[in-house]
Amino acid sequence: MNDITPLSRFPGAVVTLIRNNARQYGMVIALVAIVVLFGILTGGLLLTPLNITNLIMQNSYVVILAIGMMMVIITGHIDLSVGSVVAFTGAVSAVMLTSWGLPTPVVVPLALLLGALIGAWQGFWIAYVRVPAFIVTLAGMLAFRGATLAVLGGESIAPLPESLRTMASGFLPGPEAMGLHLPTLALSAAGAAALVWIQWRQRARSRSHGLPVSSTGAAVAVSAVHVGVIMVFAHVLAGYNGLPLVGLMLITLIVGYSFLMRSTTTGRRVYAVGGSEQAAALSGIGTQRTTFWVFVNMGALSALAGLVFAARLNSATPGAGTMFELDAIAAAFIGGASAAGGVGTIVGAVIGALVMGVLNNGMSLIGLGVDWQQLIKGLVLLLAVAFDVHNKRRAQSAGAAVSPVKRRWGRGPSPERPRQ
Amino acid sequence: MNDPHPTHPGGTAPLLTMRGIRKEFPGVRALDGVSLSVRAGAVHALMGENGAGKSTLMKVLSGVHPAGSYTGEIHVDGEPAAFSGVADSERAGIAIIHQELALVPHLSVSENVFLGNERARRGVIDWGRTHAQARDLLERVGLDENPATPVSALSVGAQQLVEIAKALAKRVRVLILDEPTSALNEAESARLLGLLTELRDQGVACILISHKLGEVMRVSDEITVLRDGRTVETVPVEHDADGVPSVEEDRIIRGMVGRELDQRYPDRTGTIGEVRFEIRDWTVDHPVQAGRRMVDGAGLTVRSGEVVGLAGLMGAGRTELAMSLFGRSYGRCVRGSLYKDGKEIDTSTVARAVAGGLAYVPEDRKGLGLVLDDDVRHNTSLAALGRISDRGVLDPGREAVETQEVAQDMRLRSHGPTQVVRTLSGGNQQKVVLGKWMFTRPDLLILDEPTRGIDVGAKYEIYLIVRGLAEAGACVLLISSELPEVLGMSDRVYTMCEGRLTGEVPGEAADQETLMRLMTGTEGAA
């Protein structure tokens, strides 16, 4: 087996590859650019261990929601109700914790179950009755906001038990040495080792199947970059209080859901249903069941976000989660989702959420008002998707370059008829 | 023969000439000096395999590729023309009717006819004039419909006529039709082609792109054959008193493929075994209109190693039969039984049908067969994810290797397993759909119009694949509207008419006339 892929022999092909995957790399590059920009503008304040820790905690619930939202958008739907579900599950959890006096380990699973039931309710209407998701979740957005007000009687519940607050504000316990949090470093090293092991095992497997693999040098470089990024990040966090518990939860969710979407038949079905529901149905995929469960999942993740948010604020308020649905949707689209469905990755959603998060944080640090913040975030969303659309069209005409006449008339720039 | 100035019978000067047209996309030359010249009052057919350059040439002509993006000259009425866009070419009287119709379904016929060309005064629509002129235009195209009817209520054939009326409303002089009959039944096709000849007699120049050689020979006055972005030849066609064309079909096919095609269908070589599948009393109702029978008491058998043709006109109930068999994907109140090797099997969901060994290659391959924006590999494995996974976890290596084998068996021509299927040609897309179902290792393969819109070369390859499958012992049920295909491929043919099976004819005894009589119900059940 030749160790060198045909690609590495043709630099032109590599360029094409990168160009065609611009949507993948583009957002990573954009994120890095934004981080560097605000790093400079804030005089390094953005990248202090304290602020990085804050960034993770501030954005944890948007990341959680963005993961679920990405899956909803991949199936070709939308969920406008997540903000209200965040508020409602947070409120019910607070009531269970304070008025009923239930312990946190009981309340957390109950809250997740409640979220899943809400998701099942909405999923039922969307998947089986075929009411458009926009309508069902718009109704949910109104109804669960109302339900939140009813549960809370229009007032906030505070404070919440310490055991719940740890979820959002706690850190990995353990000793420190030379000002560095040791368990964080150890855990990161273990994580990095696992990642390298997975990468190399995958490479060995591909090779044993006779598939082309990247050159040894390139593979070492890729692994080294990954390990480097993880360890630098760990070092920064270890310089403050170590890895926040909510950060650990996010990593688990990201890894778990990425695995689900990339490497399981379930994930493949979700993509197929979003790509072409009819083709998926005629391939023996239970399209209605798939859609239903995607919404159940969204509901459960909304409940998780609701718990984290309530724990972080140390209260359940009637206005909790307002506009969260839009943050999550924006994150998914910035992260490469397509409104038509069938496209997107979990990592993309996370990067999208981070782009928004770093923008928020950086703009606050340099003292920009909320007015400017909203305006700039709106423009970023528009530009990110415009960039994506532009790339897609270029990729399509690149496809046409290879087989120009294989494209059908109906595709591409449609002949517009002028109005007189 | 690459004459840019073909001489014309009758000697009329050409209305439209394209000379030395070259069009390059990055890395590929799509058109390499194509010349075409079309007279007013003639039907000019453009023939060529998918990828020969027909579509690109028509995009150049209609301004989709604006002047400047290609080299070469276009003359209309002897005057040089350089179209900057579709609107520009329309002003010169050039209209194109695409395969995928450009009508707004919820608007009425008259609104569609004058879409973008409204009968209005200072932006206010004159409805009286709109309806009156729409009625005149509909009469001209022979469509007897109320102009207030929404387009969505019309059949595809009628919609096509609305498109033509729309072109006529713009005083079209060159009418380009891209595969106009591919979605029409025989009667509708005949009507459309009749209209084409009428428009020709009224002085319109018609450019016809079609894969159906028979209809092209019947109506064309000239045929230009393209291959690999070049003009192979332009052949004038005369018809004698019986309408027999002066040119042999084989000559055109030779020009298109650049080689002799001795056979259009592979030999039947395998041996036919015992009955494996039997359908009894299959009845299906229309999904919306209660009580409307779409399939009525159908019963048929398929033996192992046998290709069974199912012939019928559009609307005869063939697709309805196939899709209702395949996991009740069509219709309501599906009744009847399906036996495999003498035992009744359950096919009430697609998953169960697949488990029972059924596979269905749908007529609408883009809409129903493929996830267009996904790649070859994922499309191939979609119906048999269990084969490449272990307890729900996919094995990407196994998927890569096994789908690659299928792609090779199908002789798929692609840039690789990660090419997005939308960018494949029709023939190769169909091979991906076939490959997807081969991947499930089916016992009964139902093919619904498997070669529609596919060029001659790819058709033959698909026939070879189907034949090979039957030889390996599988059962094949072939639904097709093209009688030569049914006759060329089938070991046995059933005919359907208005939801009923009207006949069963052994392959060697069948001929077009017999089948057509059975399909139209003019002869009782055999």
XYZ file of C-alpha atoms in Angstrom, chain A:
420
model
C 0.000 0.000 0.000
C 1.384 3.325 -0.996
C 1.885 5.530 2.021
C 1.195 8.717 0.108
C -2.321 9.591 -0.912
C -2.850 10.752 -4.452
C -3.893 14.053 -2.929
C -0.563 14.893 -1.374
C 1.079 14.364 -4.726
C -0.999 17.072 -6.278
C -0.907 20.321 -4.326
C -3.676 21.612 -6.568
C -5.944 18.871 -5.352
C -5.181 19.787 -1.757
C -6.148 23.360 -2.463
C -9.408 22.152 -4.002
C -9.995 19.920 -1.005
C -9.526 22.797 1.397
C -11.651 25.079 -0.730
C -14.451 22.545 -0.872
C -14.246 22.032 2.874
C -14.090 25.752 3.516
C -17.328 25.512 5.463
C -15.600 23.097 7.821
C -12.381 25.021 8.257
C -13.820 28.448 7.605
C -15.595 28.658 10.929
C -12.585 27.379 12.866
C -10.501 30.066 11.172
C -13.191 32.659 11.909
C -13.284 31.586 15.547
C -9.517 31.854 15.843
C -9.604 35.259 14.142
C -12.278 36.528 16.532
C -10.358 35.200 19.530
C -7.141 36.874 18.323
C -8.963 40.120 17.534
C -10.565 40.406 20.966
C -7.416 39.081 22.623
C -5.664 42.159 21.228
C -8.557 44.588 21.779
C -8.918 43.568 25.422
C -5.180 43.633 26.012
C -5.073 39.898 26.715
C -7.978 40.017 29.153
C -9.991 37.651 26.968
C -7.448 34.890 27.284
C -6.854 34.988 31.025
C -7.609 31.715 32.830
C -10.416 33.393 34.750
C -12.109 34.713 31.641
C -11.757 31.441 29.721
C -13.416 29.698 32.658
C -16.165 32.307 32.617
C -16.604 31.858 28.874
C -17.228 28.146 29.324
C -19.703 28.700 32.125
C -21.531 31.554 30.420
C -22.011 29.643 27.205
C -22.589 26.155 28.520
C -26.364 26.238 28.070
C -26.176 27.677 24.569
C -23.748 24.911 23.607
C -26.086 22.280 25.057
C -29.022 23.743 23.148
C -26.977 24.125 19.957
C -26.174 20.401 19.960
C -29.855 19.499 20.079
C -30.783 22.271 17.655
C -28.212 21.075 15.142
C -29.878 17.659 15.089
C -33.315 19.248 14.709
C -32.068 21.373 11.811
C -30.343 18.391 10.191
C -33.705 16.617 10.079
C -35.014 19.690 8.270
C -37.019 21.185 11.135
C -36.647 24.027 13.634
C -37.408 24.376 17.331
C -38.503 27.784 18.572
C -39.639 26.540 21.945
C -36.294 25.742 23.584
C -36.032 29.040 25.475
C -39.456 28.550 27.033
C -38.699 24.895 27.773
C -35.479 25.990 29.498
C -37.548 28.344 31.683
C -40.305 25.826 32.363
C -38.047 22.899 33.311
C -35.916 25.250 35.424
C -39.034 26.495 37.208
C -40.433 23.026 37.841
C -37.032 21.852 39.096
C -36.854 24.807 41.461
C -40.310 24.011 42.809
C -39.337 20.371 43.298
C -36.136 21.378 45.077
C -37.532 24.084 47.329
C -41.275 23.597 47.896
C -41.256 19.795 47.709
C -37.810 19.432 49.225
C -36.724 16.684 46.813
C -32.979 16.006 46.706
C -30.979 17.096 43.640
C -30.125 13.533 42.450
C -33.869 12.881 42.177
C -34.772 16.226 40.629
C -32.182 16.102 37.830
C -33.507 12.893 36.204
C -37.093 14.050 36.754
C -36.326 17.343 35.007
C -34.710 15.533 32.090
C -37.736 13.259 31.868
C -40.032 16.283 31.879
C -37.997 17.806 29.041
C -38.172 14.545 27.109
C -41.949 14.432 27.581
C -42.282 17.979 26.279
C -40.135 16.946 23.310
C -42.349 13.890 22.806
C -45.442 16.096 22.824
C -44.038 18.395 20.169
C -42.456 15.525 18.241
C -45.825 13.786 18.092
C -47.460 16.716 16.344
C -44.524 17.254 14.029
C -43.685 13.670 13.074
C -47.065 11.950 13.113
C -49.667 14.667 12.580
C -47.282 16.537 10.277
C -47.964 19.999 11.600
C -44.946 22.108 10.546
C -42.324 22.276 13.302
C -42.296 26.047 13.044
C -45.951 26.167 14.113
C -45.769 23.433 16.755
C -42.751 24.937 18.452
C -44.054 28.485 18.105
C -47.091 27.234 20.011
C -44.728 25.574 22.480
C -42.778 28.793 22.860
C -45.950 30.615 23.922
C -47.471 27.767 25.928
C -44.401 26.876 28.000
C -43.652 30.504 28.740
C -47.183 30.722 30.055
C -46.736 27.495 32.006
C -43.539 28.912 33.535
C -45.411 31.977 34.736
C -48.117 29.750 36.171
C -45.645 27.505 38.002
C -43.702 30.424 39.443
C -46.730 32.583 40.091
C -44.910 35.372 38.324
C -42.094 35.451 40.865
C -38.579 34.065 41.042
C -37.560 31.165 43.230
C -34.215 31.640 44.959
C -31.874 30.525 46.362
C -31.419 26.962 45.130
C -29.646 24.179 47.031
C -25.866 24.086 46.965
C -25.887 20.587 45.441
C -27.526 21.928 42.263
C -25.395 25.052 42.094
C -22.262 22.897 42.023
C -23.429 21.613 38.662
C -22.975 25.024 37.072
C -20.290 26.599 39.181
C -18.269 23.695 40.605
C -14.816 22.574 39.574
C -13.094 19.262 39.300
C -11.773 18.609 42.837
C -8.124 17.803 43.504
C -4.740 19.151 44.581
C -2.709 21.911 42.980
C 1.016 22.151 42.456
C 2.969 25.238 41.352
C -0.337 27.057 40.923
C -1.645 24.423 38.520
C -4.624 22.175 39.056
C -3.264 18.642 38.705
C -6.411 16.559 37.980
C -7.241 18.892 35.094
C -3.824 18.320 33.560
C -4.018 14.580 34.180
C -7.505 14.279 32.715
C -6.540 16.333 29.664
C -3.446 14.249 29.102
C -5.566 11.104 29.295
C -8.082 12.639 26.887
C -5.340 13.634 24.461
C -3.845 10.149 24.635
C -7.251 8.606 23.928
C -7.744 10.925 20.959
C -4.347 9.997 19.499
C -5.071 6.335 20.045
C -8.420 6.643 18.235
C -6.832 8.554 15.347
C -4.107 5.987 14.860
C -6.370 3.021 15.249
C -8.674 4.481 12.598
C -5.698 4.986 10.314
C -4.512 1.419 10.846
C -7.996 0.115 10.135
C -8.348 2.125 6.950
C -5.012 0.805 5.829
C -5.938 -2.786 6.599
C -8.999 -2.283 4.385
C -6.698 -1.059 1.649
C -8.019 2.489 1.755
C -5.776 5.460 1.119
C -4.406 7.120 4.270
C -2.467 10.301 4.826
C 1.325 10.084 5.074
C 2.867 9.215 8.423
C 4.338 12.689 8.723
C 0.989 14.372 8.121
C -0.768 12.086 10.582
C 1.862 12.799 13.259
C 1.473 16.512 12.620
C -2.327 16.329 12.938
C -2.100 14.387 16.194
C 0.553 16.750 17.533
C -1.605 19.799 16.800
C -4.567 18.196 18.547
C -2.519 17.250 21.604
C -0.954 20.711 21.651
C -4.316 22.503 21.551
C -5.757 20.298 24.292
C -2.763 20.699 26.588
C -2.459 24.476 26.121
C -6.160 24.780 26.894
C -5.776 22.505 29.942
C -2.819 24.522 31.132
C -4.833 27.739 30.921
C -7.725 26.239 32.898
C -5.355 24.633 35.427
C -3.993 28.091 36.091
C -7.324 29.106 37.630
C -9.564 26.608 39.399
C -9.167 23.743 36.974
C -11.778 22.256 34.700
C -15.314 23.407 35.562
C -17.725 20.515 36.057
C -19.981 21.989 33.422
C -16.997 21.939 31.033
C -16.570 18.246 31.681
C -20.260 17.762 30.976
C -19.965 19.683 27.700
C -16.987 17.614 26.579
C -18.911 14.434 27.345
C -21.933 15.693 25.391
C -19.848 16.832 22.422
C -17.930 13.562 22.205
C -21.051 11.479 22.772
C -23.242 13.266 20.241
C -20.460 13.481 17.647
C -20.051 9.741 17.951
C -23.819 9.273 17.660
C -24.074 11.394 14.515
C -20.909 10.196 12.792
C -20.525 6.599 13.721
C -23.888 5.055 14.413
C -26.759 3.917 12.230
C -28.987 6.259 14.232
C -26.931 9.259 13.177
C -26.877 8.120 9.576
C -30.667 7.842 9.636
C -31.021 11.365 10.985
C -28.925 12.706 8.101
C -30.870 10.625 5.574
C -34.250 11.801 6.850
C -33.093 15.395 6.588
C -31.495 14.892 3.184
C -34.549 13.324 1.582
C -37.383 12.112 3.730
C -39.005 10.178 0.920
C -35.819 8.442 -0.183
C -35.120 7.558 3.440
C -38.637 6.150 3.879
C -38.275 4.035 0.741
C -34.978 2.734 2.115
C -36.759 1.232 5.101
C -35.947 4.000 7.580
C -38.669 4.882 10.071
C -38.690 8.569 9.202
C -41.489 9.520 11.578
C -39.880 7.690 14.466
C -36.539 9.340 13.726
C -38.063 12.825 13.683
C -39.988 12.071 16.865
C -36.879 11.017 18.780
C -34.877 13.995 17.575
C -37.466 16.218 19.245
C -37.510 14.078 22.390
C -33.760 14.540 22.513
C -34.098 18.273 22.000
C -36.551 18.426 24.895
C -34.219 16.533 27.224
C -31.279 18.755 26.276
C -33.435 21.845 26.844
C -34.180 20.539 30.324
C -30.477 20.004 30.948
C -29.798 23.569 29.796
C -32.637 24.705 32.058
C -31.023 23.034 35.073
C -27.593 24.468 34.300
C -29.036 27.936 33.763
C -31.066 27.895 36.974
C -28.078 26.545 38.881
C -25.835 29.264 37.481
C -28.269 32.082 38.314
C -29.102 30.382 41.602
C -32.736 31.082 40.839
C -35.594 30.165 38.566
C -37.110 33.241 36.960
C -40.135 33.722 34.678
C -37.929 35.380 32.055
C -35.249 32.676 31.996
C -34.140 31.466 28.600
C -35.687 34.308 26.627
C -34.125 34.364 23.136
C -32.106 31.208 23.815
C -33.791 29.517 20.855
C -32.400 32.216 18.594
C -28.897 31.846 20.019
C -29.054 28.098 19.469
C -30.417 28.455 15.940
C -27.790 31.081 15.121
C -25.062 28.815 16.498
C -26.240 25.920 14.330
C -26.339 28.021 11.167
C -23.018 29.736 11.849
C -21.673 26.235 12.416
C -22.593 25.101 8.917
C -26.156 23.779 9.100
C -28.326 24.079 6.000
C -31.870 25.337 6.221
C -32.853 22.585 3.797
C -31.663 19.909 6.208
C -29.320 16.964 5.845
C -26.149 18.950 6.526
C -24.257 19.910 9.666
C -22.036 18.523 12.415
C -22.130 18.622 16.206
C -18.666 20.172 16.310
C -19.900 22.815 13.881
C -22.741 23.728 16.244
C -20.296 23.989 19.131
C -17.981 26.218 17.103
C -20.964 28.347 16.109
C -21.929 28.704 19.768
C -18.360 29.625 20.666
C -18.203 32.255 17.920
C -21.285 33.877 19.396
C -20.004 33.388 22.939
C -16.587 34.922 22.299
C -18.235 37.822 20.479
C -20.541 38.457 23.455
C -17.764 38.165 25.968
C -15.209 40.156 24.006
C -17.610 42.966 23.194
C -18.682 43.177 26.847
C -15.054 43.294 27.946
C -14.252 46.212 25.669
C -17.392 47.930 26.901
C -19.586 47.901 23.806
C -23.238 48.507 24.579
C -25.916 45.864 24.078
C -27.192 47.834 21.090
C -23.925 47.381 19.220
C -23.550 43.823 20.401
C -26.903 42.790 18.913
C -26.198 44.608 15.693
C -22.788 42.995 15.258
C -24.068 39.520 16.127
C -26.827 39.910 13.572
C -24.327 40.847 10.901
C -22.034 37.959 11.839
C -24.879 35.482 11.436
C -25.802 36.935 8.062
C -22.233 37.008 6.807
C -21.464 33.504 8.057
C -24.407 32.022 6.193
C -23.755 34.175 3.105
C -20.165 32.921 3.092
C -21.482 29.395 3.337
C -23.985 29.832 0.525
C -21.290 31.408 -1.637
C -18.928 28.512 -0.988
C -21.582 25.990 -1.747
C -22.344 27.594 -5.071
C -18.662 27.687 -5.910
C -18.306 24.054 -4.944
C -21.253 23.240 -7.162
C -19.817 25.039 -10.152
C -16.530 23.276 -9.412
C -18.512 20.045 -9.684
C -19.830 21.366 -12.955
C -16.276 22.022 -14.076
C -15.600 18.341 -13.906
C -18.795 17.331 -15.609
C -20.442 20.478 -16.844
C -23.072 18.907 -18.967
C -24.050 16.329 -16.428
C -25.893 19.001 -14.544
C -29.530 19.290 -15.271
C -31.286 22.294 -16.571
C -33.417 22.725 -13.546
C -30.412 23.257 -11.270
C -28.089 26.131 -10.875
C -29.037 29.648 -11.702
C -32.628 29.368 -12.690
C -33.681 31.400 -15.673
C -35.552 34.312 -14.263
C -38.297 35.855 -16.147
C -38.437 39.601 -15.964
C -41.502 41.367 -14.756
C -42.483 44.198 -16.955
